[in-house]
Coordinates of C-alpha atoms in Angstrom, one line a residue:
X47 CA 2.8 -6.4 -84.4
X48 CA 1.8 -7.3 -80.5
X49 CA 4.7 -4.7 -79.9
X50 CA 3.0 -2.2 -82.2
X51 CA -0.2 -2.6 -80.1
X52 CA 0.4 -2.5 -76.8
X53 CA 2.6 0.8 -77.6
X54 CA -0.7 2.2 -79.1
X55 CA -2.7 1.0 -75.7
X56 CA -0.1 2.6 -73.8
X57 CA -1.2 5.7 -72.2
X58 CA -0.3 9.0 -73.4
X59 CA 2.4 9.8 -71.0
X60 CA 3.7 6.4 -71.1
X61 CA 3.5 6.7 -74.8
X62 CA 5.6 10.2 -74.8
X63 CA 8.1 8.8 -72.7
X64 CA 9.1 5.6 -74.7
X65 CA 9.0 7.8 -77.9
X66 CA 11.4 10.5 -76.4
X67 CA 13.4 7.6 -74.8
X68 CA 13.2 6.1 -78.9
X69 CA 14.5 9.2 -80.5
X70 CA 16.6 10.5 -77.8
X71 CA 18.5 6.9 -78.1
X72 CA 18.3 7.2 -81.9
X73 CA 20.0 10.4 -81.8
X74 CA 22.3 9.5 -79.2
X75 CA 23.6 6.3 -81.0
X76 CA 24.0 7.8 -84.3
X77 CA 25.7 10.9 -82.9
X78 CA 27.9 8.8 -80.5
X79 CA 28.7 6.7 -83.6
X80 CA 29.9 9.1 -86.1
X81 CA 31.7 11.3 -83.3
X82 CA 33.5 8.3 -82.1
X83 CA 34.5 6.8 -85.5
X84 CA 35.6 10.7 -87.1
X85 CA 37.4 11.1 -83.5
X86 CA 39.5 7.8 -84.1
X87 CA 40.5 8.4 -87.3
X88 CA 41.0 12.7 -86.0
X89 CA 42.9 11.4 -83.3
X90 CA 45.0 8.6 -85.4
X91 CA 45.6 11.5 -88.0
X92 CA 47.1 14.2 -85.5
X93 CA 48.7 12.5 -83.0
X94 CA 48.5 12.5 -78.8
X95 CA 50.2 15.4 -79.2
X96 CA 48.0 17.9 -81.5
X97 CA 44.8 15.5 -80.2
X98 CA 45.7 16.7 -76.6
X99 CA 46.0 20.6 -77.5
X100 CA 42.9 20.5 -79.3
X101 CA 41.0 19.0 -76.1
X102 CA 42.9 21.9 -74.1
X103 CA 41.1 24.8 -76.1
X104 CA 37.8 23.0 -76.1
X105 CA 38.1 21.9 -72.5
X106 CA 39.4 26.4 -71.7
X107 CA 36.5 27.2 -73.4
X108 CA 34.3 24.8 -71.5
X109 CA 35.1 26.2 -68.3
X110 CA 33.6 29.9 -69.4
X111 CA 30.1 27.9 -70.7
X112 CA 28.5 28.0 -67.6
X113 CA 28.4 32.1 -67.3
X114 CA 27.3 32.0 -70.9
X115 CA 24.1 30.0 -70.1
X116 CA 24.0 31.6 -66.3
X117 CA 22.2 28.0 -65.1
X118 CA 19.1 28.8 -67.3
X119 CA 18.5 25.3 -68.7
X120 CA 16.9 23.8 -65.8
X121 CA 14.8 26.7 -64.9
X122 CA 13.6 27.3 -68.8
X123 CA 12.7 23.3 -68.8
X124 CA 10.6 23.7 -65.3
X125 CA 9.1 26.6 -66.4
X126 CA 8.3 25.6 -70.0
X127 CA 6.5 22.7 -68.4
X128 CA 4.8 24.3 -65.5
X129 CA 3.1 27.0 -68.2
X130 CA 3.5 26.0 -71.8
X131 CA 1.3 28.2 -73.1
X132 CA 3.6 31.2 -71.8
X133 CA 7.0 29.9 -73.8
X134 CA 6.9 33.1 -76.2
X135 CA 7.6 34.9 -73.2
X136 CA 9.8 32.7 -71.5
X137 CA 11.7 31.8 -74.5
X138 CA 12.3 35.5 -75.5
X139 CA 13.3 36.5 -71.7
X140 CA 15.7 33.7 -71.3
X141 CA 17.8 34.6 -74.5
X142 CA 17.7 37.6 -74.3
X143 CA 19.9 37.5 -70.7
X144 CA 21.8 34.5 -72.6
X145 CA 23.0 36.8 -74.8
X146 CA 24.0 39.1 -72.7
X147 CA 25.6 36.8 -70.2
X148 CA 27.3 35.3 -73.4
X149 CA 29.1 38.7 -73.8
X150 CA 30.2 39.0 -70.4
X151 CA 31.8 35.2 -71.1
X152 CA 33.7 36.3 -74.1
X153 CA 34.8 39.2 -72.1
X154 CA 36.3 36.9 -69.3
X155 CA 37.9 34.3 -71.8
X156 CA 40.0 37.1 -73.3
X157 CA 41.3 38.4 -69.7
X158 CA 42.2 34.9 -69.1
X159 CA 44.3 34.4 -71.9
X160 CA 45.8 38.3 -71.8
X161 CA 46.5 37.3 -67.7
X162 CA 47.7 34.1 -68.6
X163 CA 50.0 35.3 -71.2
X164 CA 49.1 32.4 -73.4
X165 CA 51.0 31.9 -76.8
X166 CA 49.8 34.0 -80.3
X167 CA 48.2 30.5 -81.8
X168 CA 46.7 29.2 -78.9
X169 CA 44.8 33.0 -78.0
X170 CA 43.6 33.0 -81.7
X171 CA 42.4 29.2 -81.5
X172 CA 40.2 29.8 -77.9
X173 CA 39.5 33.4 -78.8
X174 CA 38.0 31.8 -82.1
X175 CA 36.3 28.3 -80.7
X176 CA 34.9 30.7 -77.9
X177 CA 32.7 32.0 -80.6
X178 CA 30.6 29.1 -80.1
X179 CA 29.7 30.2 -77.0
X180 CA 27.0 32.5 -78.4
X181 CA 25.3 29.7 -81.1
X182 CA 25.1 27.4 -77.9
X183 CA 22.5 30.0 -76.9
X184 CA 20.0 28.5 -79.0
X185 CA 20.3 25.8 -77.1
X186 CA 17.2 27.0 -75.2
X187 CA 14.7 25.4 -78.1
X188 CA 16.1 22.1 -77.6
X189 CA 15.1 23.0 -73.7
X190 CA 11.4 23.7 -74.9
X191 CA 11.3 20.4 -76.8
X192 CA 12.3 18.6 -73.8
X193 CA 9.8 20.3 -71.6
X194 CA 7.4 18.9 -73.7
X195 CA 8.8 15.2 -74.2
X196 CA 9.2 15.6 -77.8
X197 CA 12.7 14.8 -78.6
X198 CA 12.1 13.4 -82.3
X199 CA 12.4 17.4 -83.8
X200 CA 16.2 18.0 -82.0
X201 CA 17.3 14.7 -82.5
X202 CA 16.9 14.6 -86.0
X203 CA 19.1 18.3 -86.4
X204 CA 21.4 16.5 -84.1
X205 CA 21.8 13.5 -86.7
X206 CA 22.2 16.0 -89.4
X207 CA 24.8 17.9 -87.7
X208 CA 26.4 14.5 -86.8
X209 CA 26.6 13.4 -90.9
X210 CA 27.7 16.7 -92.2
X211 CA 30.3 17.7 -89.7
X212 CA 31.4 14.0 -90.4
X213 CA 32.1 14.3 -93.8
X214 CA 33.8 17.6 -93.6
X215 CA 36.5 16.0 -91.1
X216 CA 36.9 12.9 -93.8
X217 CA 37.8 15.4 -96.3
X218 CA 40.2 17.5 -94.0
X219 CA 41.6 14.1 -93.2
X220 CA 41.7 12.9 -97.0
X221 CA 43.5 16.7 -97.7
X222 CA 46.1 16.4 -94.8
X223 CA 45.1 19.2 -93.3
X224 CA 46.5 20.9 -90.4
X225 CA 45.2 21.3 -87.0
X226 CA 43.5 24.7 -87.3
X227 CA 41.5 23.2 -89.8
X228 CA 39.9 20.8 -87.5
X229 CA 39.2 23.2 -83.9
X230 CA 37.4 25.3 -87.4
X231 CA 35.1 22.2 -88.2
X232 CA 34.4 21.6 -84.7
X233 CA 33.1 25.3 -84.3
X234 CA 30.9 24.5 -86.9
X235 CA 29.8 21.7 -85.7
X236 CA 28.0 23.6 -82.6
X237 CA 26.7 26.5 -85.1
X238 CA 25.1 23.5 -87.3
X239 CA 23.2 21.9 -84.9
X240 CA 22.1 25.0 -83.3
X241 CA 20.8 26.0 -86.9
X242 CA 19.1 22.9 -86.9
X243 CA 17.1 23.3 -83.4
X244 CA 16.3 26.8 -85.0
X245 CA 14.8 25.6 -88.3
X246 CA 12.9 22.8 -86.2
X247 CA 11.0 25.2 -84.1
X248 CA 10.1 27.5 -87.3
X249 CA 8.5 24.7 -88.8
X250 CA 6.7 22.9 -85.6
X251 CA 5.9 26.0 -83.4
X252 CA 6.4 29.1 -85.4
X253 CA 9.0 32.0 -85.8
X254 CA 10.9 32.7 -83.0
X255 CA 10.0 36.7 -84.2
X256 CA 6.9 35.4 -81.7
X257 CA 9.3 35.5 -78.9
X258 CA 8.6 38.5 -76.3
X259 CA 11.1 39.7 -73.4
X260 CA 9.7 40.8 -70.4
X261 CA 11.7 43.2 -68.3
X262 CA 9.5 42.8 -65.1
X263 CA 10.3 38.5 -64.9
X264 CA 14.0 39.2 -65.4
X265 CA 14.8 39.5 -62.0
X266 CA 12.8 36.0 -60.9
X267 CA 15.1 33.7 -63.5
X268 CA 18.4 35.7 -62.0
X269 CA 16.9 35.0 -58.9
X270 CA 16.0 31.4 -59.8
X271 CA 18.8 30.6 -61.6
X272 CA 22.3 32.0 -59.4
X273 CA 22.7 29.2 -57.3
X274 CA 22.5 27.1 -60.3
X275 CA 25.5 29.1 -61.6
X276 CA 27.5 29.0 -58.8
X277 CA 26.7 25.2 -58.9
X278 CA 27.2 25.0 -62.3
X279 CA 30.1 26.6 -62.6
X280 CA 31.9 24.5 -59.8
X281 CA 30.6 21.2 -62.2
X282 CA 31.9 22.8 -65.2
X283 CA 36.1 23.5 -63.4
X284 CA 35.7 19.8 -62.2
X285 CA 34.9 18.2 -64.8
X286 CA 37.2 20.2 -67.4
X287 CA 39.7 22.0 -64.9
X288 CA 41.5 17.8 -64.8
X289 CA 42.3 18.1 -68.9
X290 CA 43.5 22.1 -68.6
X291 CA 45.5 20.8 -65.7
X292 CA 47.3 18.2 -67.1
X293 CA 48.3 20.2 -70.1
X294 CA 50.1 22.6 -67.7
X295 CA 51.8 20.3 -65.8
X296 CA 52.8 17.7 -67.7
X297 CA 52.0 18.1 -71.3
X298 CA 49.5 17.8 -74.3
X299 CA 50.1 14.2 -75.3
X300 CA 48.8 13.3 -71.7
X301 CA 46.1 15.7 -72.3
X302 CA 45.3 13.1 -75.6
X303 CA 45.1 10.0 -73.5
X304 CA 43.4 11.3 -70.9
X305 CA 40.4 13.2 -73.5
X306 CA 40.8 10.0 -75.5
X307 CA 39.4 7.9 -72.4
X308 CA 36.8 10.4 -71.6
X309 CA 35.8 9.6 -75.2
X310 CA 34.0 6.4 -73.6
X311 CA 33.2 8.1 -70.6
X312 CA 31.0 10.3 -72.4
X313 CA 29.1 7.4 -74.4
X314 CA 27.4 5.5 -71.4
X315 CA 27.0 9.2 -69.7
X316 CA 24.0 9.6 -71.9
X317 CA 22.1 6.7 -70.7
X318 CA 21.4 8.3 -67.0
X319 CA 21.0 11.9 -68.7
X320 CA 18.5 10.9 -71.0
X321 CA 16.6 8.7 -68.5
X322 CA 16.6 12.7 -66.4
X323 CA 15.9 14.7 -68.8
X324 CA 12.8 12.3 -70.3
X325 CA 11.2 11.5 -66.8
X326 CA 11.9 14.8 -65.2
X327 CA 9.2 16.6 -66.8
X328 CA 6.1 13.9 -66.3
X329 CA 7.2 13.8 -62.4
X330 CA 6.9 17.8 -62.5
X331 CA 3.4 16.9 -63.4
X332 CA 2.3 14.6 -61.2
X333 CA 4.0 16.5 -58.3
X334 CA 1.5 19.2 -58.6
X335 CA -1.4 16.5 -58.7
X336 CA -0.6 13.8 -56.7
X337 CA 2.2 14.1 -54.1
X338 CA 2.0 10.7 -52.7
X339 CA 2.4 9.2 -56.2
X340 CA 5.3 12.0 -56.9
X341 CA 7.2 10.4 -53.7
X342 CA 6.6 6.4 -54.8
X343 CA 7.6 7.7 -58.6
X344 CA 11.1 10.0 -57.4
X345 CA 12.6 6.7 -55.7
X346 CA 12.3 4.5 -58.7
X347 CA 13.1 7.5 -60.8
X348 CA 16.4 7.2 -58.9
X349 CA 16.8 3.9 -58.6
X350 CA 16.6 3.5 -62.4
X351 CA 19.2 5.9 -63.2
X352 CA 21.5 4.7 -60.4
X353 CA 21.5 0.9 -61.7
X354 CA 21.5 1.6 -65.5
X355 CA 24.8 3.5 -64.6
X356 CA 26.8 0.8 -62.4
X357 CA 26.0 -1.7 -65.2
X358 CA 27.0 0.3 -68.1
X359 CA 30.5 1.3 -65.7
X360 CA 31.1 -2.2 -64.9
X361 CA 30.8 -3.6 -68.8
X362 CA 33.3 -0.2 -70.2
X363 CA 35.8 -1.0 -67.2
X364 CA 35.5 -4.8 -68.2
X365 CA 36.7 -4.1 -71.9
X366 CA 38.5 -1.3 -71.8
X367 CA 41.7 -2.7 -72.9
X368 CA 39.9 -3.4 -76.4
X369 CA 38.1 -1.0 -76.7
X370 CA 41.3 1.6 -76.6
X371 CA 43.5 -0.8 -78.5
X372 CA 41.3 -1.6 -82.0
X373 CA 40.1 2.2 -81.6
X374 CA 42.6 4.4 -81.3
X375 CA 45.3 2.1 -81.7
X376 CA 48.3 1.0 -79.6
X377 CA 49.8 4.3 -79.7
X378 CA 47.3 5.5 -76.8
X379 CA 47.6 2.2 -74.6
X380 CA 48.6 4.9 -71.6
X381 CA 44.4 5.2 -71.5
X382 CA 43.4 2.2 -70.8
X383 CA 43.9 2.4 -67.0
X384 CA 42.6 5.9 -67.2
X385 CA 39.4 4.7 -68.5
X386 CA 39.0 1.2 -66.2
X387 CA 38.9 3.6 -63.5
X388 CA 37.1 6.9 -65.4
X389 CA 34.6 4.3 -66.4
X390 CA 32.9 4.5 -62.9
X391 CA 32.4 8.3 -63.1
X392 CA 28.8 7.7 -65.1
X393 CA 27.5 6.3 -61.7
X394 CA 28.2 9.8 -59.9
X395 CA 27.1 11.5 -62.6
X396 CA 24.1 9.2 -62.2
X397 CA 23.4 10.0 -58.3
X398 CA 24.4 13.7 -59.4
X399 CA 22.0 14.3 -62.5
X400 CA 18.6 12.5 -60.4
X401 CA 19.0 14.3 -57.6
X402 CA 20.0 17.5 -59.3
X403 CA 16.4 17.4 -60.7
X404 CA 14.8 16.4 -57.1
X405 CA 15.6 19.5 -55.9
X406 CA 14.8 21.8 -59.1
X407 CA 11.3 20.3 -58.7
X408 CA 11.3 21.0 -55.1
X409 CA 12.6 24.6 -55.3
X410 CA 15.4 23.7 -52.8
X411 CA 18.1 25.0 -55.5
X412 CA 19.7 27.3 -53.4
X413 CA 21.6 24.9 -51.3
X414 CA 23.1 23.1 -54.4
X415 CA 25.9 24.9 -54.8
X416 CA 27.5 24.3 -51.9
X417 CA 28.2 20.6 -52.9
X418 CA 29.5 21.3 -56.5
X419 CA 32.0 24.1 -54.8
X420 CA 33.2 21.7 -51.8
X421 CA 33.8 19.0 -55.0
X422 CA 35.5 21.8 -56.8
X423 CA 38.1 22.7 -54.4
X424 CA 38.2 19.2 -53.7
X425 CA 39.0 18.0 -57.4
X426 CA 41.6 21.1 -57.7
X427 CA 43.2 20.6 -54.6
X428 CA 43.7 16.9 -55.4
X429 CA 44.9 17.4 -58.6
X430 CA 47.3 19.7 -57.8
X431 CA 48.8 17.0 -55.3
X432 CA 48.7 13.5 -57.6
X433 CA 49.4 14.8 -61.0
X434 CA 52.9 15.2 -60.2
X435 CA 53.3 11.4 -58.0
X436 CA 50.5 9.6 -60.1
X437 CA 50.3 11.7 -63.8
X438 CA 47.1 11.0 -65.8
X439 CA 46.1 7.5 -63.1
X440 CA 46.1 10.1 -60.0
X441 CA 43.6 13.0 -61.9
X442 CA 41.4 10.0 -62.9
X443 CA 41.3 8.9 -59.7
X444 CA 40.2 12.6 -58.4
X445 CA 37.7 12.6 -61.0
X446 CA 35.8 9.4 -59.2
X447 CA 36.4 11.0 -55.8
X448 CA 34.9 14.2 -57.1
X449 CA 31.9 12.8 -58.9
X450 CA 31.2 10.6 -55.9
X451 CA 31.2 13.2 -52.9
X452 CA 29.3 15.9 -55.3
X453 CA 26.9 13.7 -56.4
X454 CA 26.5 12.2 -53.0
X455 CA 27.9 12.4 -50.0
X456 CA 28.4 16.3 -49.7
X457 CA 24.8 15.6 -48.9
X458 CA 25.6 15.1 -45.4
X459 CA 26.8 19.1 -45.1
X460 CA 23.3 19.9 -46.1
X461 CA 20.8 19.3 -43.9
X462 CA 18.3 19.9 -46.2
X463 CA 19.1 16.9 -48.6
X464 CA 19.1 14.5 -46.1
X465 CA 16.1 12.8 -47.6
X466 CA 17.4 13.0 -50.9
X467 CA 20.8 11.2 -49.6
X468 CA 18.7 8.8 -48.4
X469 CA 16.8 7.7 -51.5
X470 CA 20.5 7.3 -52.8
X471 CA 22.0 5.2 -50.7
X472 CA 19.0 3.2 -50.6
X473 CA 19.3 3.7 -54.2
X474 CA 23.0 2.2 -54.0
X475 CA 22.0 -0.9 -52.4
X476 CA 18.7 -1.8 -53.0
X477 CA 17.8 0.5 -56.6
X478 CA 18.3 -2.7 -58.3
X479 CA 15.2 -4.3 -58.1
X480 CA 13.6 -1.5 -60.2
X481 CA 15.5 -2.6 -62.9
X482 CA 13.1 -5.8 -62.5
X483 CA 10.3 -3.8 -62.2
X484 CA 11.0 -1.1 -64.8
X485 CA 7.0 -0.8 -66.0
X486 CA 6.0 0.4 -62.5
X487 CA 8.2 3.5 -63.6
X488 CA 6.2 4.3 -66.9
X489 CA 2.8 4.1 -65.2

């Protein structure tokens, strides 16, 4: 009951942000959960083998996702915040050129595959989980729900995503299906949830028939957004390029341990994303009305993220050996290593994430890219140069390495982000006492 009350003394801002932070964990943990314990029992089912060429389409198709949403998430959350009583107008601009970009996605994927001379099954399978591509568009309402710190309506379309596409891989699993069957239920999977975001907003805002596009405001999101897609795009190749890699130069079962350790790697990832995405929009806020506070607030903003992320590495890396053994079973014991060392990528993710969302707020986008391209060629070039000494150990390696000098210490090229590197380091070495002082952060 004293917990009840002092949450209903808190002030309002302080209040949104622990009940986004609620539901956003809610949603995370019971998503996490059921993905994790259907993916065991997928992965068990089909083998390192099939398990790795699954990964392979999803991960192809993951590299073309960034021209699909052309870097507009970050600019529709800014500018759903900065004038929420214009989001018709944004909302209908934005997908409109999602769409569109979408298209010119789908377009590239095929080329790819036609240039690539890829096998009949493995062209119908991407040409077919591509698809997805477009339903991802609605993605853009879970961006309004963010800009206004109200995570509760997504998260609970996430959770019933989460249940049903559960169930339907229980009873593939129960009727021995085949692999096609699978990549099919996790293409429905991603038109689910984006159903759900879509019912949510029809019964909490209104019908998205409300939406306008505005011809004359196209130009300014372009604008706004191309650096974030050359940016983006360079995030997307290195953190997918490692898995399509591996499965053409050594082989799919590799592909499994390697996704299969990522598997974890993408559980404490949230932490430090959701901490981003929560904050982000309340320091927007209080940049426009009090820049000394905005200054005091983006350090321990930092500094929070940082931290949470070296202690969630440290525990993974700690038990990773259980944690792949009474999972997945003994037959994927070649990820263990891979994830004691891909444990450590949440923390440049981390440094990446906070500062990505410094320099959205401060309009100083347009240098961004040239970090995530340097890391790019960086996590390519290595790749191509330890896979075949080091196998699977080497690209995890190069994923640390990537994460670390994108997130980081590319900084140093940029003059620009000096200060930002600065808050980082200081963040590296010193962030930890914010962790004592958390409170000062919801304030």
């Amino acid at each position: 009951m004293n917990l009840i009350n002092k949450i209903k003394n808190l002030k309002d801002d302080r209040k949104k942000i622990i009940s986004n932070l609620f539901w956003a964990m809610l949603g995370k943990v019971v998503n996490m959960t059921g993905t994790l314990f259907v993916g065991i029992l997928v992965a068990r089912y089909l083998g390192p083998e099939q398990y790795g060429l699954m990964n392979y389409f999803i991960s192809y198709v993951a590299l073309f996702s960034i021209i699909s949403s052309f870097g507009l998430d970050f600019i529709e959350i800014r500018e759903l915040a900065k004038f929420p009583e214009k989001k018709e107008l944004i909302l209908g601009t934005c997908l409109r050129l999602r769409f569109i970009f979408t298209s010119i996605a789908y377009f590239l994927v095929v080329l790819t595959l036609i240039l690539h001379k890829a096998d009949r099954y493995t062209s119908i399978m991407i040409m077919a989980y591509s698809l997805t591509l477009y339903a991802e568009n609605f993605n853009l309402i879970r961006n309004y729900f963010t800009s206004i710190v109200k995570n509760e309506y997504v998260v609970k379309s996430e959770i019933s995503r989460t249940i049903i596409g559960a169930i339907i891989k229980i009873c593939l699993l129960i009727c021995k299906a085949p692999l096609t069957y699978f990549i099919i239920a996790a293409m429905l999977d991603t038109f689910l949830v984006s159903s759900g975001y879509y019912i949510a907003y029809k019964k909490i805002v209104g019908n998205i028939s409300n939406w306008r596009y505005e011809k004359k405001i196209v130009g300014f999101y372009i604008k706004e957004a191309f650096p974030l897609v050359l940016s983006g795009a360079a995030v997307v190749i290195y953190q997918k390029i490692d898995q399509v890699m591996i499965g053409n130069m050594i082989n799919n079962a590799s592909v499994g341990y390697f996704s299969t350790a990522g598997k974890f790697v993408d559980i404490i990832l949230f932490i430090p994303m959701i901490l981003t995405n929560t904050i982000s929009p309340l320091l927007i806020k209080l940049q426009v009305k009090n820049k000394t506070a905005y200054e005091k607030k983006k350090r321990q903003f930092v500094n929070l993220v940082v931290w949470s992320s070296i202690i969630l590495s440290c525990i993974v890396a700690a038990f990773a050996y259980p944690l792949i053994l009474f999972t997945f079973g003994k037959e994927y014991a070649p990820a263990i290593p891979v994830l004691q060392i891909m444990a450590f990528k949440t923390v440049g993710m981390a440094l990446s994430s906070s500062s990505g969302q410094i320099i959205i707020m401060e309009g100083t986008q347009k240098w961004a890219f040239i970090r995530n391209i340097i890391g790019c060629f960086i996590c390519i070039i290595l790749n191509y140069l330890l896979i075949p000494y080091y196998g699977i150990i080497g690209s995890a390696w190069v994923t640390i390495i990537t994460v670390a000098f994108t997130g980081c210490f590319a900084n140093i090229f940029i003059p620009p982000y000096y200060p930002i590197m600065k808050i980082q380091l200081n963040a590296l070495i010193k962030g930890w006492k914010d962790l004592i002082y958390i409170k000062q952060i919801l304030k």
